[in-house]
């Protein structure tokens, strides 16, 4: 991870995040920055990392045998939403700023996996993510027992989603599929 001076482009510092080569099939190196603290969060093979503005690195959440393959999305309360995969199995996590899991949701096995498809968070905190052939809308609080609370799913698509959803005015969710023969862009409802 490199920190550059925005005005001059000069390097302020660089840090090696993991000691081994990233072996993720679709490696994710996109960080997210907390505007309040300046902390940087990014996922690699070993898990979700936190880097201070001064360059101090710590493993915030160890992902075990899964690889963090989506950039984290940062909620207003500091919760990080990130997808991890291992083979055809994937899990979507809500991770608190202290590194504990607020909730998680296993994605049913099948074609597709996380691959740089970041979640997006609505103004009311609803978390939207596209994975495999579904779009999920999650309650940011979960069910209170460590599991996700799904508000709704959109599973009209026949192919795998290969993009992150975006929220556009007037609150509509847009997401594209990865079907090479006939790619499709969906506009879904009015999302807050």
mmCIF file of C-alpha atoms in Angstrom:
data_model
loop_
_atom_site.group_PDB
_atom_site.id
_atom_site.type_symbol
_atom_site.label_atom_id
_atom_site.label_comp_id
_atom_site.label_asym_id
_atom_site.label_seq_id
_atom_site.Cartn_x
_atom_site.Cartn_y
_atom_site.Cartn_z
ATOM 1 C CA UNK A 1 0.000 0.000 0.000
ATOM 2 C CA UNK A 2 1.408 3.370 -1.021
ATOM 3 C CA UNK A 3 0.456 6.730 0.494
ATOM 4 C CA UNK A 4 1.068 9.608 -1.895
ATOM 5 C CA UNK A 5 0.942 13.372 -1.398
ATOM 6 C CA UNK A 6 -2.125 14.460 -3.386
ATOM 7 C CA UNK A 7 -0.580 17.811 -4.352
ATOM 8 C CA UNK A 8 2.867 16.625 -5.473
ATOM 9 C CA UNK A 9 2.588 12.879 -6.034
ATOM 10 C CA UNK A 10 5.529 12.308 -3.697
ATOM 11 C CA UNK A 11 5.443 9.062 -1.752
ATOM 12 C CA UNK A 12 4.824 9.561 1.969
ATOM 13 C CA UNK A 13 5.176 5.898 2.909
ATOM 14 C CA UNK A 14 4.691 2.360 1.631
ATOM 15 C CA UNK A 15 3.722 -0.752 3.564
ATOM 16 C CA UNK A 16 3.757 -4.401 2.692
ATOM 17 C CA UNK A 17 0.371 -5.722 3.781
ATOM 18 C CA UNK A 18 0.953 -9.469 3.442
ATOM 19 C CA UNK A 19 4.199 -11.389 3.405
ATOM 20 C CA UNK A 20 3.157 -13.724 0.613
ATOM 21 C CA UNK A 21 1.959 -13.249 -2.937
ATOM 22 C CA UNK A 22 -1.757 -12.632 -3.246
ATOM 23 C CA UNK A 23 -3.243 -15.805 -4.658
ATOM 24 C CA UNK A 24 -6.823 -14.642 -5.090
ATOM 25 C CA UNK A 25 -8.216 -15.523 -8.469
ATOM 26 C CA UNK A 26 -9.495 -11.962 -8.827
ATOM 27 C CA UNK A 27 -7.284 -10.053 -6.400
ATOM 28 C CA UNK A 28 -8.807 -7.008 -4.809
ATOM 29 C CA UNK A 29 -6.548 -4.137 -3.934
ATOM 30 C CA UNK A 30 -9.080 -1.293 -3.735
ATOM 31 C CA UNK A 31 -9.009 0.442 -0.343
ATOM 32 C CA UNK A 32 -11.721 2.468 1.360
ATOM 33 C CA UNK A 33 -10.888 5.391 3.649
ATOM 34 C CA UNK A 34 -12.821 6.435 6.743
ATOM 35 C CA UNK A 35 -13.130 10.219 6.324
ATOM 36 C CA UNK A 36 -13.431 10.765 10.100
ATOM 37 C CA UNK A 37 -10.333 8.841 11.217
ATOM 38 C CA UNK A 38 -8.316 8.681 7.993
ATOM 39 C CA UNK A 39 -7.908 4.929 8.468
ATOM 40 C CA UNK A 40 -7.605 2.851 5.307
ATOM 41 C CA UNK A 41 -9.249 -0.567 4.974
ATOM 42 C CA UNK A 42 -8.490 -3.214 2.353
ATOM 43 C CA UNK A 43 -8.860 -6.951 1.924
ATOM 44 C CA UNK A 44 -6.304 -9.570 0.936
ATOM 45 C CA UNK A 45 -5.870 -13.326 1.264
ATOM 46 C CA UNK A 46 -5.444 -13.259 5.043
ATOM 47 C CA UNK A 47 -8.405 -10.998 5.748
ATOM 48 C CA UNK A 48 -9.391 -7.373 6.211
ATOM 49 C CA UNK A 49 -6.596 -4.954 7.106
ATOM 50 C CA UNK A 50 -6.658 -1.556 8.795
ATOM 51 C CA UNK A 51 -3.909 0.999 8.113
ATOM 52 C CA UNK A 52 -3.603 4.249 10.075
ATOM 53 C CA UNK A 53 -2.809 7.552 8.324
ATOM 54 C CA UNK A 54 0.749 7.136 9.654
ATOM 55 C CA UNK A 55 1.095 3.713 8.013
ATOM 56 C CA UNK A 56 0.649 1.367 10.985
ATOM 57 C CA UNK A 57 -0.850 -1.924 9.731
ATOM 58 C CA UNK A 58 -2.987 -4.406 11.640
ATOM 59 C CA UNK A 59 -5.062 -7.394 10.604
ATOM 60 C CA UNK A 60 -8.544 -6.276 11.627
ATOM 61 C CA UNK A 61 -10.333 -9.515 10.705
ATOM 62 C CA UNK A 62 -8.704 -12.842 9.809
ATOM 63 C CA UNK A 63 -10.748 -14.547 7.089
ATOM 64 C CA UNK A 64 -9.442 -18.075 7.616
ATOM 65 C CA UNK A 65 -9.536 -20.065 4.392
ATOM 66 C CA UNK A 66 -11.633 -17.506 2.517
ATOM 67 C CA UNK A 67 -10.033 -14.705 0.530
ATOM 68 C CA UNK A 68 -11.366 -11.162 0.668
ATOM 69 C CA UNK A 69 -12.291 -10.632 -2.960
ATOM 70 C CA UNK A 70 -14.420 -7.500 -2.846
ATOM 71 C CA UNK A 71 -13.444 -4.006 -1.780
ATOM 72 C CA UNK A 72 -14.928 -3.113 1.589
ATOM 73 C CA UNK A 73 -17.800 -0.628 1.764
ATOM 74 C CA UNK A 74 -17.900 1.648 4.808
ATOM 75 C CA UNK A 75 -21.136 2.354 6.668
ATOM 76 C CA UNK A 76 -21.846 5.616 8.502
ATOM 77 C CA UNK A 77 -21.274 3.882 11.872
ATOM 78 C CA UNK A 78 -17.891 2.475 10.779
ATOM 79 C CA UNK A 79 -19.154 -1.014 9.921
ATOM 80 C CA UNK A 80 -17.309 -2.550 6.975
ATOM 81 C CA UNK A 81 -19.222 -4.683 4.478
ATOM 82 C CA UNK A 82 -17.055 -7.070 2.482
ATOM 83 C CA UNK A 83 -17.355 -10.279 0.469
ATOM 84 C CA UNK A 84 -15.064 -13.288 0.713
ATOM 85 C CA UNK A 85 -14.903 -16.450 -1.371
ATOM 86 C CA UNK A 86 -13.307 -19.872 -1.378
ATOM 87 C CA UNK A 87 -14.021 -22.004 -4.408
ATOM 88 C CA UNK A 88 -17.715 -21.760 -5.224
ATOM 89 C CA UNK A 89 -18.579 -20.783 -1.631
ATOM 90 C CA UNK A 90 -18.890 -17.120 -0.665
ATOM 91 C CA UNK A 91 -19.801 -15.175 2.467
ATOM 92 C CA UNK A 92 -20.858 -11.556 2.877
ATOM 93 C CA UNK A 93 -19.707 -9.961 6.157
ATOM 94 C CA UNK A 94 -20.576 -6.943 8.278
ATOM 95 C CA UNK A 95 -17.472 -6.267 10.393
ATOM 96 C CA UNK A 96 -17.424 -3.766 13.250
ATOM 97 C CA UNK A 97 -14.569 -1.241 13.604
ATOM 98 C CA UNK A 98 -13.104 -3.397 16.421
ATOM 99 C CA UNK A 99 -12.806 -6.386 14.036
ATOM 100 C CA UNK A 100 -15.703 -8.436 15.417
ATOM 101 C CA UNK A 101 -18.342 -9.813 13.067
ATOM 102 C CA UNK A 102 -21.658 -8.002 13.407
ATOM 103 C CA UNK A 103 -23.335 -10.469 11.056
ATOM 104 C CA UNK A 104 -22.592 -12.673 8.094
ATOM 105 C CA UNK A 105 -24.535 -14.295 5.283
ATOM 106 C CA UNK A 106 -23.380 -17.433 3.442
ATOM 107 C CA UNK A 107 -24.127 -17.226 -0.288
ATOM 108 C CA UNK A 108 -25.468 -20.515 -1.705
ATOM 109 C CA UNK A 109 -22.860 -22.436 -3.764
ATOM 110 C CA UNK A 110 -23.033 -22.187 -7.513
ATOM 111 C CA UNK A 111 -21.473 -20.338 -10.416
ATOM 112 C CA UNK A 112 -19.980 -16.963 -9.594
ATOM 113 C CA UNK A 113 -18.110 -15.543 -6.630
ATOM 114 C CA UNK A 114 -16.981 -12.209 -5.292
ATOM 115 C CA UNK A 115 -14.546 -10.554 -7.669
ATOM 116 C CA UNK A 116 -14.127 -6.859 -7.004
ATOM 117 C CA UNK A 117 -17.892 -6.323 -6.754
ATOM 118 C CA UNK A 118 -18.220 -3.844 -3.907
ATOM 119 C CA UNK A 119 -21.400 -3.330 -1.920
ATOM 120 C CA UNK A 120 -23.135 0.038 -1.968
ATOM 121 C CA UNK A 121 -24.902 1.642 0.989
ATOM 122 C CA UNK A 122 -28.111 3.655 0.709
ATOM 123 C CA UNK A 123 -28.838 6.868 2.610
ATOM 124 C CA UNK A 124 -30.911 4.897 5.146
ATOM 125 C CA UNK A 125 -28.076 2.379 5.667
ATOM 126 C CA UNK A 126 -29.479 -0.444 3.536
ATOM 127 C CA UNK A 127 -26.606 -2.480 2.097
ATOM 128 C CA UNK A 128 -26.901 -3.685 -1.510
ATOM 129 C CA UNK A 129 -24.616 -6.265 -3.088
ATOM 130 C CA UNK A 130 -24.732 -8.308 -6.303
ATOM 131 C CA UNK A 131 -23.273 -11.806 -6.263
ATOM 132 C CA UNK A 132 -23.832 -14.833 -8.473
ATOM 133 C CA UNK A 133 -27.313 -14.323 -9.974
ATOM 134 C CA UNK A 134 -28.921 -12.283 -7.169
ATOM 135 C CA UNK A 135 -28.967 -8.764 -5.822
ATOM 136 C CA UNK A 136 -29.388 -8.636 -2.044
ATOM 137 C CA UNK A 137 -30.683 -5.787 0.109
ATOM 138 C CA UNK A 138 -29.517 -6.248 3.722
ATOM 139 C CA UNK A 139 -30.635 -4.519 6.888
ATOM 140 C CA UNK A 140 -27.404 -3.001 8.283
ATOM 141 C CA UNK A 141 -28.282 -4.146 11.830
ATOM 142 C CA UNK A 142 -28.689 -7.804 10.867
ATOM 143 C CA UNK A 143 -31.080 -9.996 12.846
ATOM 144 C CA UNK A 144 -29.443 -9.338 16.235
ATOM 145 C CA UNK A 145 -28.101 -12.911 16.479
ATOM 146 C CA UNK A 146 -25.072 -12.599 14.172
ATOM 147 C CA UNK A 147 -26.960 -13.382 10.986
ATOM 148 C CA UNK A 148 -27.926 -11.152 8.112
ATOM 149 C CA UNK A 149 -31.443 -9.835 7.761
ATOM 150 C CA UNK A 150 -32.386 -9.872 4.088
ATOM 151 C CA UNK A 151 -34.877 -7.146 3.190
ATOM 152 C CA UNK A 152 -35.343 -8.403 -0.376
ATOM 153 C CA UNK A 153 -33.575 -10.153 -3.227
ATOM 154 C CA UNK A 154 -33.743 -9.628 -6.959
ATOM 155 C CA UNK A 155 -33.054 -12.857 -8.803
ATOM 156 C CA UNK A 156 -34.484 -12.220 -12.244
ATOM 157 C CA UNK A 157 -31.111 -12.506 -13.968
ATOM 158 C CA UNK A 158 -30.012 -15.710 -15.646
ATOM 159 C CA UNK A 159 -26.321 -14.839 -15.655
ATOM 160 C CA UNK A 160 -23.780 -13.907 -13.031
ATOM 161 C CA UNK A 161 -23.495 -10.337 -11.837
ATOM 162 C CA UNK A 162 -20.047 -9.008 -12.599
ATOM 163 C CA UNK A 163 -20.395 -5.471 -11.327
ATOM 164 C CA UNK A 164 -21.102 -3.514 -8.208
ATOM 165 C CA UNK A 165 -24.546 -1.992 -7.908
ATOM 166 C CA UNK A 166 -24.830 1.789 -7.876
ATOM 167 C CA UNK A 167 -27.587 4.011 -6.563
ATOM 168 C CA UNK A 168 -28.713 6.739 -8.931
ATOM 169 C CA UNK A 169 -31.305 9.478 -8.712
ATOM 170 C CA UNK A 170 -34.106 9.135 -7.834
ATOM 171 C CA UNK A 171 -32.926 6.285 -5.625
ATOM 172 C CA UNK A 172 -32.873 3.617 -8.277
ATOM 173 C CA UNK A 173 -30.409 0.732 -8.062
ATOM 174 C CA UNK A 174 -28.483 -0.174 -11.231
ATOM 175 C CA UNK A 175 -26.487 -3.367 -11.746
ATOM 176 C CA UNK A 176 -25.053 -5.136 -14.780
ATOM 177 C CA UNK A 177 -24.591 -8.811 -15.583
ATOM 178 C CA UNK A 178 -21.507 -10.507 -16.917
ATOM 179 C CA UNK A 179 -23.138 -12.394 -19.751
ATOM 180 C CA UNK A 180 -20.677 -11.933 -22.630
ATOM 181 C CA UNK A 181 -23.204 -12.880 -25.300
ATOM 182 C CA UNK A 182 -25.912 -10.502 -24.100
ATOM 183 C CA UNK A 183 -24.867 -8.228 -21.211
ATOM 184 C CA UNK A 184 -27.806 -6.666 -19.394
ATOM 185 C CA UNK A 185 -28.166 -3.558 -17.227
ATOM 186 C CA UNK A 186 -30.973 -3.714 -14.667
ATOM 187 C CA UNK A 187 -32.681 -0.732 -13.028
ATOM 188 C CA UNK A 188 -34.325 -1.950 -9.834
ATOM 189 C CA UNK A 189 -37.123 -0.072 -8.061
ATOM 190 C CA UNK A 190 -36.799 3.047 -5.990
ATOM 191 C CA UNK A 191 -34.207 2.407 -3.306
ATOM 192 C CA UNK A 192 -33.853 4.844 -0.392
#
